[in-house]
mmCIF file of C-alpha atoms in Angstrom:
data_model
loop_
_atom_site.group_PDB
_atom_site.id
_atom_site.type_symbol
_atom_site.label_atom_id
_atom_site.label_comp_id
_atom_site.label_asym_id
_atom_site.label_seq_id
_atom_site.Cartn_x
_atom_site.Cartn_y
_atom_site.Cartn_z
ATOM 1 C CA MET A 15 -35.393 -66.254 14.917
ATOM 2 C CA ALA A 16 -36.610 -62.997 16.375
ATOM 3 C CA ASP A 17 -35.013 -61.110 13.554
ATOM 4 C CA ILE A 18 -36.635 -63.402 10.998
ATOM 5 C CA ARG A 19 -40.087 -62.823 12.433
ATOM 6 C CA THR A 20 -39.512 -59.129 12.286
ATOM 7 C CA ILE A 21 -39.062 -59.187 8.535
ATOM 8 C CA GLY A 22 -41.907 -61.651 8.049
ATOM 9 C CA VAL A 23 -40.113 -64.917 7.353
ATOM 10 C CA GLY A 24 -41.083 -68.060 9.309
ATOM 11 C CA ASN A 25 -44.258 -66.498 10.669
ATOM 12 C CA PRO A 26 -47.217 -68.605 9.507
ATOM 13 C CA GLY A 27 -49.661 -65.744 10.042
ATOM 14 C CA VAL A 28 -47.975 -63.620 7.414
ATOM 15 C CA LYS A 29 -48.231 -64.559 3.765
ATOM 16 C CA SER A 30 -44.982 -63.592 2.117
ATOM 17 C CA SER A 31 -42.555 -65.128 -0.299
ATOM 18 C CA SER A 32 -38.874 -65.627 0.154
ATOM 19 C CA PHE A 33 -38.213 -62.860 -2.360
ATOM 20 C CA ASN A 34 -39.483 -60.255 0.144
ATOM 21 C CA SER A 35 -37.036 -61.285 2.867
ATOM 22 C CA THR A 36 -34.584 -58.458 2.268
ATOM 23 C CA SER A 37 -33.623 -55.292 4.041
ATOM 24 C CA PHE A 38 -33.792 -53.266 0.816
ATOM 25 C CA GLN A 39 -36.914 -51.177 0.298
ATOM 26 C CA LYS A 40 -38.418 -49.864 -2.863
ATOM 27 C CA LYS A 41 -37.362 -46.310 -3.537
ATOM 28 C CA THR A 42 -40.304 -43.955 -3.667
ATOM 29 C CA ARG A 43 -40.430 -40.349 -4.732
ATOM 30 C CA SER A 44 -40.148 -37.793 -1.998
ATOM 31 C CA LYS A 45 -43.386 -36.085 -1.170
ATOM 32 C CA LEU A 46 -43.353 -32.550 -2.532
ATOM 33 C CA LEU A 47 -44.767 -29.644 -0.612
ATOM 34 C CA SER A 48 -48.265 -28.655 -1.612
ATOM 35 C CA ILE A 49 -48.404 -24.867 -1.346
ATOM 36 C CA PRO A 50 -50.932 -22.723 -3.229
ATOM 37 C CA GLY A 51 -49.362 -20.825 -6.089
ATOM 38 C CA THR A 52 -46.470 -23.274 -6.567
ATOM 39 C CA ARG A 53 -45.682 -26.232 -8.787
ATOM 40 C CA PRO A 54 -42.660 -28.525 -9.293
ATOM 41 C CA SER A 55 -40.394 -28.002 -12.253
ATOM 42 C CA VAL A 56 -40.557 -30.647 -14.973
ATOM 43 C CA GLN A 57 -36.801 -30.289 -15.544
ATOM 44 C CA ASN A 58 -35.252 -30.655 -12.084
ATOM 45 C CA GLY A 59 -38.153 -30.968 -9.618
ATOM 46 C CA GLN A 60 -37.453 -27.572 -8.071
ATOM 47 C CA LEU A 61 -40.442 -25.811 -6.504
ATOM 48 C CA LEU A 62 -41.505 -22.890 -8.712
ATOM 49 C CA VAL A 63 -43.608 -19.776 -8.258
ATOM 50 C CA SER A 64 -44.956 -17.476 -10.943
ATOM 51 C CA THR A 65 -43.487 -14.030 -11.512
ATOM 52 C CA GLY A 66 -46.901 -12.703 -12.504
ATOM 53 C CA VAL A 67 -45.805 -12.342 -16.143
ATOM 54 C CA THR A 68 -46.602 -15.552 -18.038
ATOM 55 C CA SER A 69 -44.104 -14.842 -20.814
ATOM 56 C CA LEU A 70 -41.343 -14.292 -18.243
ATOM 57 C CA ASP A 71 -42.247 -17.594 -16.559
ATOM 58 C CA PHE A 72 -41.844 -19.339 -19.900
ATOM 59 C CA LEU A 73 -38.469 -17.645 -20.401
ATOM 60 C CA LEU A 74 -37.233 -18.800 -16.971
ATOM 61 C CA GLY A 75 -38.155 -22.429 -17.607
ATOM 62 C CA GLY A 76 -41.631 -22.486 -16.087
ATOM 63 C CA GLY A 77 -41.281 -19.999 -13.240
ATOM 64 C CA LEU A 78 -38.982 -18.637 -10.571
ATOM 65 C CA ALA A 79 -37.411 -21.256 -8.304
ATOM 66 C CA VAL A 80 -38.028 -20.988 -4.567
ATOM 67 C CA GLY A 81 -34.808 -20.048 -2.797
ATOM 68 C CA ALA A 82 -33.469 -18.161 -5.819
ATOM 69 C CA VAL A 83 -32.733 -14.505 -6.566
ATOM 70 C CA LEU A 84 -33.914 -12.767 -9.739
ATOM 71 C CA LEU A 85 -31.936 -9.670 -10.684
ATOM 72 C CA ILE A 86 -33.583 -7.076 -12.922
ATOM 73 C CA GLU A 87 -31.323 -4.418 -14.428
ATOM 74 C CA GLU A 88 -33.532 -1.352 -14.508
ATOM 75 C CA ASP A 89 -34.326 0.665 -17.608
ATOM 76 C CA ARG A 90 -33.308 4.308 -17.640
ATOM 77 C CA TYR A 91 -36.571 5.647 -16.260
ATOM 78 C CA ASP A 92 -37.347 2.660 -13.984
ATOM 79 C CA SER A 93 -40.751 2.235 -15.606
ATOM 80 C CA TYR A 94 -40.835 -1.357 -16.825
ATOM 81 C CA SER A 95 -38.560 -2.862 -14.147
ATOM 82 C CA ARG A 96 -40.825 -1.361 -11.509
ATOM 83 C CA MET A 97 -43.809 -2.835 -13.343
ATOM 84 C CA ILE A 98 -42.348 -6.368 -13.262
ATOM 85 C CA LEU A 99 -41.724 -5.950 -9.529
ATOM 86 C CA LYS A 100 -45.382 -4.969 -9.053
ATOM 87 C CA TYR A 101 -46.470 -8.003 -11.099
ATOM 88 C CA PHE A 102 -44.380 -10.206 -8.812
ATOM 89 C CA LEU A 103 -45.946 -8.725 -5.673
ATOM 90 C CA ALA A 104 -49.482 -8.839 -7.096
ATOM 91 C CA GLU A 105 -49.100 -12.540 -7.857
ATOM 92 C CA GLY A 106 -48.126 -13.082 -4.239
ATOM 93 C CA VAL A 107 -51.233 -11.256 -3.030
ATOM 94 C CA VAL A 108 -53.535 -13.366 -5.226
ATOM 95 C CA CYS A 109 -51.803 -16.627 -4.160
ATOM 96 C CA GLN A 110 -51.997 -15.570 -0.472
ATOM 97 C CA HIS A 111 -48.227 -15.526 -0.072
ATOM 98 C CA GLU A 112 -46.583 -13.217 2.444
ATOM 99 C CA LEU A 113 -44.680 -10.210 1.117
ATOM 100 C CA PHE A 114 -41.540 -8.352 2.141
ATOM 101 C CA LEU A 115 -41.015 -5.051 0.342
ATOM 102 C CA ALA A 116 -37.966 -2.826 0.848
ATOM 103 C CA SER A 117 -37.334 0.569 -0.718
ATOM 104 C CA ALA A 118 -35.278 3.689 -0.106
ATOM 105 C CA GLN A 119 -37.005 6.045 -2.529
ATOM 106 C CA ASP A 120 -40.762 5.456 -2.400
ATOM 107 C CA SER A 121 -42.686 4.231 0.581
ATOM 108 C CA PRO A 122 -43.633 0.529 0.353
ATOM 109 C CA ASP A 123 -47.257 1.519 0.965
ATOM 110 C CA ASP A 124 -47.184 3.708 -2.158
ATOM 111 C CA ILE A 125 -45.804 0.839 -4.244
ATOM 112 C CA LEU A 126 -48.464 -1.545 -2.928
ATOM 113 C CA LYS A 127 -51.188 0.916 -3.920
ATOM 114 C CA GLU A 128 -49.992 0.690 -7.535
ATOM 115 C CA LEU A 129 -50.334 -3.107 -7.849
ATOM 116 C CA PRO A 130 -52.265 -4.126 -10.988
ATOM 117 C CA SER A 131 -55.751 -5.501 -10.659
ATOM 118 C CA PRO A 132 -56.115 -9.281 -11.182
ATOM 119 C CA ILE A 133 -58.442 -10.588 -13.866
ATOM 120 C CA MET A 134 -60.312 -13.304 -11.993
ATOM 121 C CA ASP A 135 -62.461 -14.507 -14.901
ATOM 122 C CA ASP A 136 -59.703 -14.265 -17.486
ATOM 123 C CA VAL A 137 -59.410 -16.577 -20.440
ATOM 124 C CA ALA A 138 -56.221 -15.097 -21.807
ATOM 125 C CA ILE A 139 -55.360 -17.976 -24.105
ATOM 126 C CA PRO A 140 -53.527 -16.959 -27.275
ATOM 127 C CA LYS A 141 -55.721 -17.459 -30.288
ATOM 128 C CA PRO A 142 -54.345 -19.239 -33.326
ATOM 129 C CA MET A 143 -53.244 -16.996 -36.124
ATOM 130 C CA GLU A 144 -55.869 -16.755 -38.828
ATOM 131 C CA GLN A 145 -54.859 -17.487 -42.380
ATOM 132 C CA PRO A 146 -55.408 -14.603 -44.794
ATOM 133 C CA ARG A 147 -58.318 -15.051 -47.137
ATOM 134 C CA LEU A 148 -57.828 -14.962 -50.852
ATOM 135 C CA SER A 149 -59.334 -11.891 -52.434
ATOM 136 C CA SER A 150 -60.741 -11.565 -55.926
ATOM 137 C CA ASP A 151 -59.602 -7.964 -56.172
ATOM 138 C CA PRO A 152 -56.594 -7.716 -58.557
ATOM 139 C CA GLN A 153 -55.184 -4.802 -56.548
ATOM 140 C CA ASP A 154 -55.035 -6.964 -53.413
ATOM 141 C CA SER A 155 -53.351 -9.717 -55.404
ATOM 142 C CA LEU A 156 -50.640 -7.327 -56.536
ATOM 143 C CA GLU A 157 -50.037 -6.228 -52.947
ATOM 144 C CA ALA A 158 -49.699 -9.855 -51.865
ATOM 145 C CA MET A 159 -47.160 -10.559 -54.606
ATOM 146 C CA LYS A 160 -44.702 -8.035 -53.170
ATOM 147 C CA ILE A 161 -43.306 -10.742 -50.875
ATOM 148 C CA ALA A 162 -40.636 -12.845 -52.569
ATOM 149 C CA TRP A 163 -41.655 -16.302 -53.714
ATOM 150 C CA ARG A 164 -39.155 -18.038 -51.411
ATOM 151 C CA TYR A 165 -40.905 -16.663 -48.294
ATOM 152 C CA GLN A 166 -44.358 -17.955 -49.148
ATOM 153 C CA ASN A 167 -43.857 -21.545 -47.980
ATOM 154 C CA LEU A 168 -42.114 -20.687 -44.706
ATOM 155 C CA PRO A 169 -44.049 -21.515 -41.513
ATOM 156 C CA LYS A 170 -45.655 -18.764 -39.486
ATOM 157 C CA VAL A 171 -43.357 -17.447 -36.763
ATOM 158 C CA GLN A 172 -44.814 -17.678 -33.254
ATOM 159 C CA SER A 173 -43.568 -14.585 -31.457
ATOM 160 C CA THR A 174 -45.546 -15.033 -28.235
ATOM 161 C CA LEU A 175 -43.823 -16.854 -25.374
ATOM 162 C CA THR A 176 -46.543 -19.137 -24.035
ATOM 163 C CA SER A 177 -46.757 -22.590 -22.516
ATOM 164 C CA SER A 178 -49.365 -25.301 -22.980
ATOM 165 C CA SER A 179 -49.959 -25.526 -19.200
ATOM 166 C CA ARG A 180 -51.205 -22.367 -17.556
ATOM 167 C CA PHE A 181 -49.402 -21.096 -14.453
ATOM 168 C CA GLY A 182 -50.068 -17.850 -12.654
ATOM 169 C CA HIS A 183 -52.703 -15.192 -13.170
ATOM 170 C CA TYR A 184 -53.324 -12.315 -15.537
ATOM 171 C CA TYR A 185 -53.530 -8.661 -14.561
ATOM 172 C CA ASP A 186 -54.931 -5.423 -15.909
ATOM 173 C CA VAL A 187 -52.326 -2.671 -15.625
ATOM 174 C CA SER A 188 -54.918 -0.009 -16.421
ATOM 175 C CA LYS A 189 -56.569 -0.661 -13.047
ATOM 176 C CA THR A 190 -55.184 -0.893 -9.535
ATOM 177 C CA MET A 191 -55.892 -3.702 -7.111
ATOM 178 C CA GLU A 192 -58.833 -3.236 -4.776
ATOM 179 C CA ALA A 193 -58.056 -2.203 -1.228
ATOM 180 C CA GLU A 194 -59.882 -5.209 0.233
ATOM 181 C CA ILE A 195 -57.613 -7.632 -1.639
ATOM 182 C CA GLN A 196 -54.464 -5.747 -0.570
ATOM 183 C CA GLN A 197 -55.470 -5.669 3.077
ATOM 184 C CA ALA A 198 -56.037 -9.427 3.082
ATOM 185 C CA ALA A 199 -52.352 -9.983 2.260
ATOM 186 C CA LYS A 200 -49.706 -9.899 4.979
ATOM 187 C CA CYS A 201 -46.849 -7.607 4.014
ATOM 188 C CA HIS A 202 -43.644 -6.773 5.892
ATOM 189 C CA ARG A 203 -42.269 -3.343 5.016
ATOM 190 C CA PHE A 204 -38.762 -1.906 5.141
ATOM 191 C CA TYR A 205 -38.523 1.809 4.393
ATOM 192 C CA LEU A 206 -34.942 3.017 4.835
ATOM 193 C CA PRO A 207 -35.762 6.548 6.146
ATOM 194 C CA ASP A 208 -37.739 4.948 8.980
ATOM 195 C CA HIS A 209 -34.695 2.980 10.180
ATOM 196 C CA PRO A 210 -32.081 5.027 12.048
ATOM 197 C CA ASN A 211 -28.455 4.526 11.184
ATOM 198 C CA GLN A 212 -26.923 1.702 13.136
ATOM 199 C CA THR A 213 -23.221 1.334 13.731
ATOM 200 C CA ALA A 214 -21.935 -1.604 11.719
ATOM 201 C CA PRO A 215 -18.787 -3.556 12.660
ATOM 202 C CA THR A 216 -15.644 -1.897 11.353
ATOM 203 C CA HIS A 217 -14.380 -5.133 9.807
ATOM 204 C CA SER A 218 -17.588 -5.631 7.813
ATOM 205 C CA PRO A 219 -17.557 -4.349 4.196
ATOM 206 C CA MET A 220 -21.364 -4.130 4.207
ATOM 207 C CA LEU A 221 -23.082 -0.766 4.518
ATOM 208 C CA GLU A 222 -25.277 0.071 7.493
ATOM 209 C CA SER A 223 -28.359 0.181 5.285
ATOM 210 C CA TYR A 224 -27.691 -3.278 3.838
ATOM 211 C CA SER A 225 -26.892 -4.679 7.286
ATOM 212 C CA ALA A 226 -30.206 -3.399 8.654
ATOM 213 C CA LEU A 227 -32.060 -4.807 5.645
ATOM 214 C CA LEU A 228 -30.470 -8.245 5.974
ATOM 215 C CA LYS A 229 -31.133 -8.291 9.705
ATOM 216 C CA SER A 230 -34.791 -7.385 9.146
ATOM 217 C CA LEU A 231 -35.128 -10.167 6.572
ATOM 218 C CA GLN A 232 -33.569 -12.690 8.926
ATOM 219 C CA GLU A 233 -35.934 -11.708 11.737
ATOM 220 C CA VAL A 234 -39.000 -12.088 9.508
ATOM 221 C CA ILE A 235 -37.902 -15.521 8.260
ATOM 222 C CA GLN A 236 -37.189 -16.784 11.780
ATOM 223 C CA LYS A 237 -40.180 -15.276 13.596
ATOM 224 C CA GLU A 238 -42.730 -16.097 10.902
ATOM 225 C CA GLY A 239 -41.322 -19.604 10.469
ATOM 226 C CA PHE A 240 -40.278 -19.642 6.822
ATOM 227 C CA GLU A 241 -37.665 -22.336 7.324
ATOM 228 C CA VAL A 242 -37.968 -25.323 4.987
ATOM 229 C CA SER A 243 -38.863 -27.702 7.837
ATOM 230 C CA LYS A 244 -41.520 -25.427 9.356
ATOM 231 C CA SER A 245 -43.128 -23.271 6.697
ATOM 232 C CA ARG A 246 -46.201 -24.065 4.651
ATOM 233 C CA ASN A 247 -46.229 -20.775 2.806
ATOM 234 C CA ILE A 248 -43.968 -18.707 0.533
ATOM 235 C CA LEU A 249 -42.312 -15.388 1.374
ATOM 236 C CA ARG A 250 -41.956 -13.106 -1.668
ATOM 237 C CA ILE A 251 -39.193 -10.530 -1.233
ATOM 238 C CA GLY A 252 -39.049 -7.379 -3.362
ATOM 239 C CA LEU A 253 -35.964 -5.151 -3.049
ATOM 240 C CA HIS A 254 -36.228 -1.981 -5.097
ATOM 241 C CA SER A 255 -33.256 -0.149 -6.657
ATOM 242 C CA LEU A 256 -30.374 -1.565 -4.623
ATOM 243 C CA GLY A 257 -27.029 0.044 -5.356
ATOM 244 C CA SER A 258 -28.442 3.546 -5.786
ATOM 245 C CA SER A 259 -27.150 6.513 -3.811
ATOM 246 C CA LEU A 260 -30.356 6.537 -1.736
ATOM 247 C CA TRP A 261 -29.120 3.360 -0.029
ATOM 248 C CA GLY A 262 -25.854 5.148 0.832
ATOM 249 C CA ASP A 263 -23.991 3.302 -1.898
ATOM 250 C CA ASP A 264 -21.536 5.002 -4.242
ATOM 251 C CA LEU A 265 -21.592 2.455 -7.078
ATOM 252 C CA CYS A 266 -23.352 4.931 -9.353
ATOM 253 C CA CYS A 267 -21.116 7.882 -8.508
ATOM 254 C CA CYS A 268 -17.590 6.958 -9.591
ATOM 255 C CA ASP A 269 -15.494 4.383 -11.432
ATOM 256 C CA ASN A 270 -13.690 3.220 -8.283
ATOM 257 C CA PRO A 271 -16.330 3.289 -5.546
ATOM 258 C CA LYS A 272 -15.330 3.223 -1.908
ATOM 259 C CA HIS A 273 -18.003 0.644 -1.084
ATOM 260 C CA ALA A 274 -17.317 -1.607 -4.057
ATOM 261 C CA HIS A 275 -17.981 -4.810 -2.093
ATOM 262 C CA ALA A 276 -21.003 -3.627 -0.110
ATOM 263 C CA LEU A 277 -23.703 -4.855 -2.496
ATOM 264 C CA THR A 278 -21.879 -8.086 -3.378
ATOM 265 C CA THR A 279 -21.473 -8.910 0.321
ATOM 266 C CA PHE A 280 -25.189 -8.309 0.847
ATOM 267 C CA LEU A 281 -26.058 -10.606 -2.065
ATOM 268 C CA TYR A 282 -23.866 -13.340 -0.550
ATOM 269 C CA GLY A 283 -25.823 -13.106 2.694
ATOM 270 C CA LEU A 284 -29.170 -12.934 0.891
ATOM 271 C CA ARG A 285 -28.514 -16.099 -1.107
ATOM 272 C CA ALA A 286 -27.368 -17.972 1.988
ATOM 273 C CA LEU A 287 -30.546 -16.900 3.766
ATOM 274 C CA LEU A 288 -32.836 -17.937 0.915
ATOM 275 C CA ARG A 289 -31.236 -21.344 0.400
ATOM 276 C CA SER A 290 -32.500 -22.538 3.772
ATOM 277 C CA SER A 291 -35.982 -21.003 3.617
ATOM 278 C CA LEU A 292 -39.125 -21.034 1.490
ATOM 279 C CA ALA A 293 -38.558 -17.561 0.115
ATOM 280 C CA VAL A 294 -37.861 -16.029 -3.287
ATOM 281 C CA ALA A 295 -36.474 -12.572 -4.057
ATOM 282 C CA VAL A 296 -36.639 -10.073 -6.922
ATOM 283 C CA VAL A 297 -33.941 -7.387 -6.828
ATOM 284 C CA THR A 298 -33.779 -4.348 -9.112
ATOM 285 C CA VAL A 299 -30.492 -2.506 -9.704
ATOM 286 C CA PRO A 300 -29.900 0.690 -11.760
ATOM 287 C CA SER A 301 -27.181 -0.890 -13.875
ATOM 288 C CA HIS A 302 -27.129 1.968 -16.404
ATOM 289 C CA LEU A 303 -25.725 4.232 -13.675
ATOM 290 C CA ILE A 304 -22.973 1.826 -12.569
ATOM 291 C CA GLN A 305 -19.867 2.823 -14.505
ATOM 292 C CA ASN A 306 -17.701 -0.121 -13.460
ATOM 293 C CA ARG A 307 -18.933 -2.866 -15.806
ATOM 294 C CA ALA A 308 -16.725 -5.534 -14.228
ATOM 295 C CA LEU A 309 -18.385 -4.898 -10.878
ATOM 296 C CA MET A 310 -21.823 -5.097 -12.508
ATOM 297 C CA GLY A 311 -20.824 -8.437 -13.991
ATOM 298 C CA ARG A 312 -19.944 -9.770 -10.528
ATOM 299 C CA ILE A 313 -23.289 -8.587 -9.202
ATOM 300 C CA ALA A 314 -25.097 -10.482 -11.965
ATOM 301 C CA LYS A 315 -23.072 -13.634 -11.294
ATOM 302 C CA LEU A 316 -24.069 -13.589 -7.632
ATOM 303 C CA CYS A 317 -27.743 -13.878 -8.587
ATOM 304 C CA ASP A 318 -29.366 -17.056 -9.881
ATOM 305 C CA THR A 319 -31.145 -15.316 -12.749
ATOM 306 C CA ALA A 320 -30.422 -11.918 -14.281
ATOM 307 C CA ILE A 321 -32.269 -10.014 -17.001
ATOM 308 C CA ALA A 322 -31.769 -6.492 -18.337
ATOM 309 C CA LEU A 323 -34.399 -4.123 -19.722
ATOM 310 C CA GLU A 324 -33.444 -1.637 -22.437
ATOM 311 C CA SER A 325 -36.239 0.848 -23.022
ATOM 312 C CA PHE A 326 -36.677 2.706 -26.306
ATOM 313 C CA LYS A 327 -37.928 5.791 -24.493
ATOM 314 C CA GLY A 328 -35.701 8.774 -25.198
ATOM 315 C CA SER A 329 -33.578 6.912 -27.781
ATOM 316 C CA GLU A 330 -33.469 6.822 -31.578
ATOM 317 C CA MET A 331 -35.264 3.473 -31.629
ATOM 318 C CA GLU A 332 -38.400 5.131 -30.265
ATOM 319 C CA THR A 333 -39.017 6.819 -33.630
ATOM 320 C CA ASN A 334 -37.715 3.931 -35.738
ATOM 321 C CA PRO A 335 -40.644 2.439 -37.690
ATOM 322 C CA LEU A 336 -39.135 -1.051 -37.473
ATOM 323 C CA TYR A 337 -39.594 -1.083 -33.681
ATOM 324 C CA LYS A 338 -43.009 0.572 -33.606
ATOM 325 C CA ASP A 339 -44.657 -2.555 -32.123
ATOM 326 C CA TYR A 340 -42.280 -2.762 -29.151
ATOM 327 C CA HIS A 341 -41.289 -0.607 -26.207
ATOM 328 C CA GLY A 342 -37.839 -2.071 -25.515
ATOM 329 C CA LEU A 343 -35.449 -5.007 -25.618
ATOM 330 C CA LEU A 344 -34.884 -7.710 -22.995
ATOM 331 C CA HIS A 345 -31.463 -9.286 -22.502
ATOM 332 C CA VAL A 346 -30.839 -12.501 -20.537
ATOM 333 C CA ARG A 347 -27.618 -12.073 -18.533
ATOM 334 C CA GLN A 348 -27.701 -15.109 -16.267
ATOM 335 C CA VAL A 349 -29.726 -18.324 -16.187
ATOM 336 C CA PRO A 350 -30.280 -20.505 -13.082
ATOM 337 C CA HIS A 351 -28.077 -23.545 -12.373
ATOM 338 C CA LEU A 352 -30.143 -25.161 -9.615
ATOM 339 C CA ASN A 353 -29.974 -28.961 -9.234
ATOM 340 C CA CYS A 354 -28.224 -29.341 -12.587
ATOM 341 C CA LEU A 355 -24.770 -29.124 -14.113
ATOM 342 C CA ALA A 356 -25.813 -27.256 -17.238
ATOM 343 C CA SER A 357 -28.904 -25.094 -17.419
ATOM 344 C CA GLN A 358 -31.146 -24.637 -20.417
ATOM 345 C CA PHE A 359 -30.561 -21.301 -22.125
ATOM 346 C CA PRO A 360 -33.466 -19.719 -24.043
ATOM 347 C CA ASP A 361 -33.493 -20.877 -27.653
ATOM 348 C CA HIS A 362 -34.260 -17.362 -28.879
ATOM 349 C CA ARG A 363 -32.081 -14.535 -27.578
ATOM 350 C CA ASP A 364 -33.632 -11.686 -29.574
ATOM 351 C CA LEU A 365 -36.367 -10.695 -27.155
ATOM 352 C CA ALA A 366 -38.471 -7.562 -26.867
ATOM 353 C CA PHE A 367 -41.216 -6.392 -24.544
ATOM 354 C CA LYS A 368 -44.308 -4.341 -25.132
ATOM 355 C CA LEU A 369 -46.882 -2.721 -22.908
ATOM 356 C CA LYS A 370 -50.334 -3.104 -24.328
ATOM 357 C CA ARG A 371 -53.354 -1.257 -23.067
ATOM 358 C CA LYS A 372 -53.896 -3.761 -20.260
ATOM 359 C CA GLN A 373 -50.986 -6.211 -20.266
ATOM 360 C CA PHE A 374 -47.196 -6.372 -20.231
ATOM 361 C CA SER A 375 -45.716 -9.144 -22.381
ATOM 362 C CA ILE A 376 -42.360 -10.409 -23.658
ATOM 363 C CA GLU A 377 -42.106 -11.636 -27.252
ATOM 364 C CA ARG A 378 -39.550 -12.823 -29.751
ATOM 365 C CA LEU A 379 -38.212 -9.925 -31.751
ATOM 366 C CA HIS A 380 -39.116 -10.228 -35.440
ATOM 367 C CA LEU A 381 -38.540 -7.263 -37.693
ATOM 368 C CA PRO A 382 -40.937 -6.983 -40.639
ATOM 369 C CA PRO A 383 -39.541 -7.314 -44.182
ATOM 370 C CA ASP A 384 -38.693 -4.050 -45.908
ATOM 371 C CA LEU A 385 -41.271 -3.825 -48.716
ATOM 372 C CA SER A 386 -40.923 -0.138 -49.449
ATOM 373 C CA GLU A 387 -39.577 0.867 -52.868
ATOM 374 C CA THR A 388 -38.351 4.311 -51.781
ATOM 375 C CA VAL A 389 -36.223 3.446 -48.747
ATOM 376 C CA SER A 390 -33.033 5.477 -48.702
ATOM 377 C CA ARG A 391 -29.652 3.855 -48.281
ATOM 378 C CA VAL A 392 -28.839 6.183 -45.379
ATOM 379 C CA SER A 393 -31.687 4.856 -43.227
ATOM 380 C CA ARG A 394 -30.527 1.307 -43.838
ATOM 381 C CA VAL A 395 -26.990 2.061 -42.715
ATOM 382 C CA GLU A 396 -28.272 3.511 -39.436
ATOM 383 C CA LEU A 397 -29.951 0.235 -38.472
ATOM 384 C CA PRO A 398 -27.892 -2.422 -36.642
ATOM 385 C CA GLY A 399 -26.679 -5.099 -38.993
ATOM 386 C CA ALA A 400 -27.764 -3.106 -42.032
ATOM 387 C CA ALA A 401 -24.514 -3.730 -43.878
ATOM 388 C CA SER A 402 -25.064 -7.478 -44.051
ATOM 389 C CA THR A 403 -28.697 -6.950 -44.991
ATOM 390 C CA ALA A 404 -27.754 -4.600 -47.813
ATOM 391 C CA SER A 405 -25.210 -7.072 -49.198
ATOM 392 C CA VAL A 406 -27.755 -9.868 -49.151
ATOM 393 C CA CYS A 407 -30.297 -7.644 -50.878
ATOM 394 C CA GLY A 408 -27.719 -6.750 -53.527
ATOM 395 C CA LEU A 409 -26.961 -10.401 -54.227
ATOM 396 C CA SER A 410 -30.634 -11.283 -54.476
ATOM 397 C CA THR A 411 -31.244 -8.344 -56.851
ATOM 398 C CA SER A 412 -28.431 -9.385 -59.176
ATOM 399 C CA ALA A 413 -29.635 -12.981 -59.072
ATOM 400 C CA ASN A 414 -33.151 -11.893 -60.029
ATOM 401 C CA LYS A 415 -31.785 -9.903 -62.971
ATOM 402 C CA HIS A 416 -30.011 -12.986 -64.291
ATOM 403 C CA LEU A 417 -33.174 -15.032 -63.884
ATOM 404 C CA ASP A 418 -35.250 -12.431 -65.725
ATOM 405 C CA PHE A 419 -32.701 -12.299 -68.520
#
C-alpha cells in the first residue's frame, strides 16, 4: 500500500482518477538554452547563431549551427573571405559572445580594428519591387516591346536571399566599429609569431603550429567554461588562412606535400572539441593555392559546411557587361548533416555576391536578356553556355519567321 500512496491511489486526500495510476509520464519538450544571439532551428532544433550576413544565414538554413565548422575557400586576393570573417566576429561583439581569433599573417588586433560598424537603428527590410508605370510616350512603348511576348506574363524573379523572420544585425562596411564597443567584448588572441616553436610528438602527423593552436583552444574552452553543461554563452572561433605557408604547411607549395595530413588531423581534433562545447568556428583556407584537388576535397568533407568564393577581380568576367552588377560567384561545396539523415540543399545553386557601398550581400545569379541588335557572334561564344543559347535563339528566330509569313 505504500507504493500505491506514492502514486496517489487510495489516498483520500488526493483527488485523482484511476487513469492517472501509471508510471508513464507525459513527454515534454526539452528546455532549450536561452542565450542572446541564438535561436533554435525550425528544421532540426539545433541551436543557431548568425554569421553576420543575413543572406548567408538564409543559405545555411537559418544560421550557423553551434558546434559546427564553416569552411570558406578564399578568393584569390583574400578580400571577400576576410570580409565574411569580420562580419562573423562583429556579430559576436554585438551579441556579447566571446571571441577567439587566430592568425599567422596579420595580428589579431589589426583584424579586430577593421570590424564593420553595426547599424543599431537599421530597418534593412527589402522593399517590394515596384511595377513599371505605363507611359504615354510612343518611344517608351517601343522600348518596352523589345522583350518577347512570352516573357511578359512570367513572375518577377526574387534575387535577394531573405527570410520572413529577422535574425542577426546589419553592418556598414564603410565604417569601422567604435573602440568602446570592441573593448567591451572579450577576445582571446592567437598570433603564431608570438608562440615559440614547441616540439611535437614524433608519431603525431600534426604540425607544431596546429598543435599549439589546438592546445590554446582547448585551454580557453576548459578554463572559461564553454562546456555544454556549464556554459551560458557562445565562443566564436575565427581561424584565418589555415594551410598557408605562414603556418608552416606545404599544401600550397607542391603536388605531394610532406605534411599532407597535418591540416586534416587538426580539423578532426577541432570538430571533436566543438561537438562537446558551445562554440562555433569559421575557417578560411587558400584553396586556389592548393594544387592537390583530392586533398582539398577531403578538407571540405571534414567541415560541416563549406563554401567557395570566386572573385571577378583580375579575370575576364570583371569587364564582362553581363556580370557588371556582381563582384564574384559563390559555390556551395558542403552542406551540414546535423541531427538529420539528409540535409536540405539550396534550391538555387547559381549564386553571386556583390559589395555595395555599405553592405555585402549574396544573391541569386540572373543574367539580363540580350536585347542588343549589334552583338557579335564572337562575344557570345566566349560566354559560358553560349552555344546552347545561340541554338535556342536560332530556333526562336526561325519560328518567328514562319509565324510572320
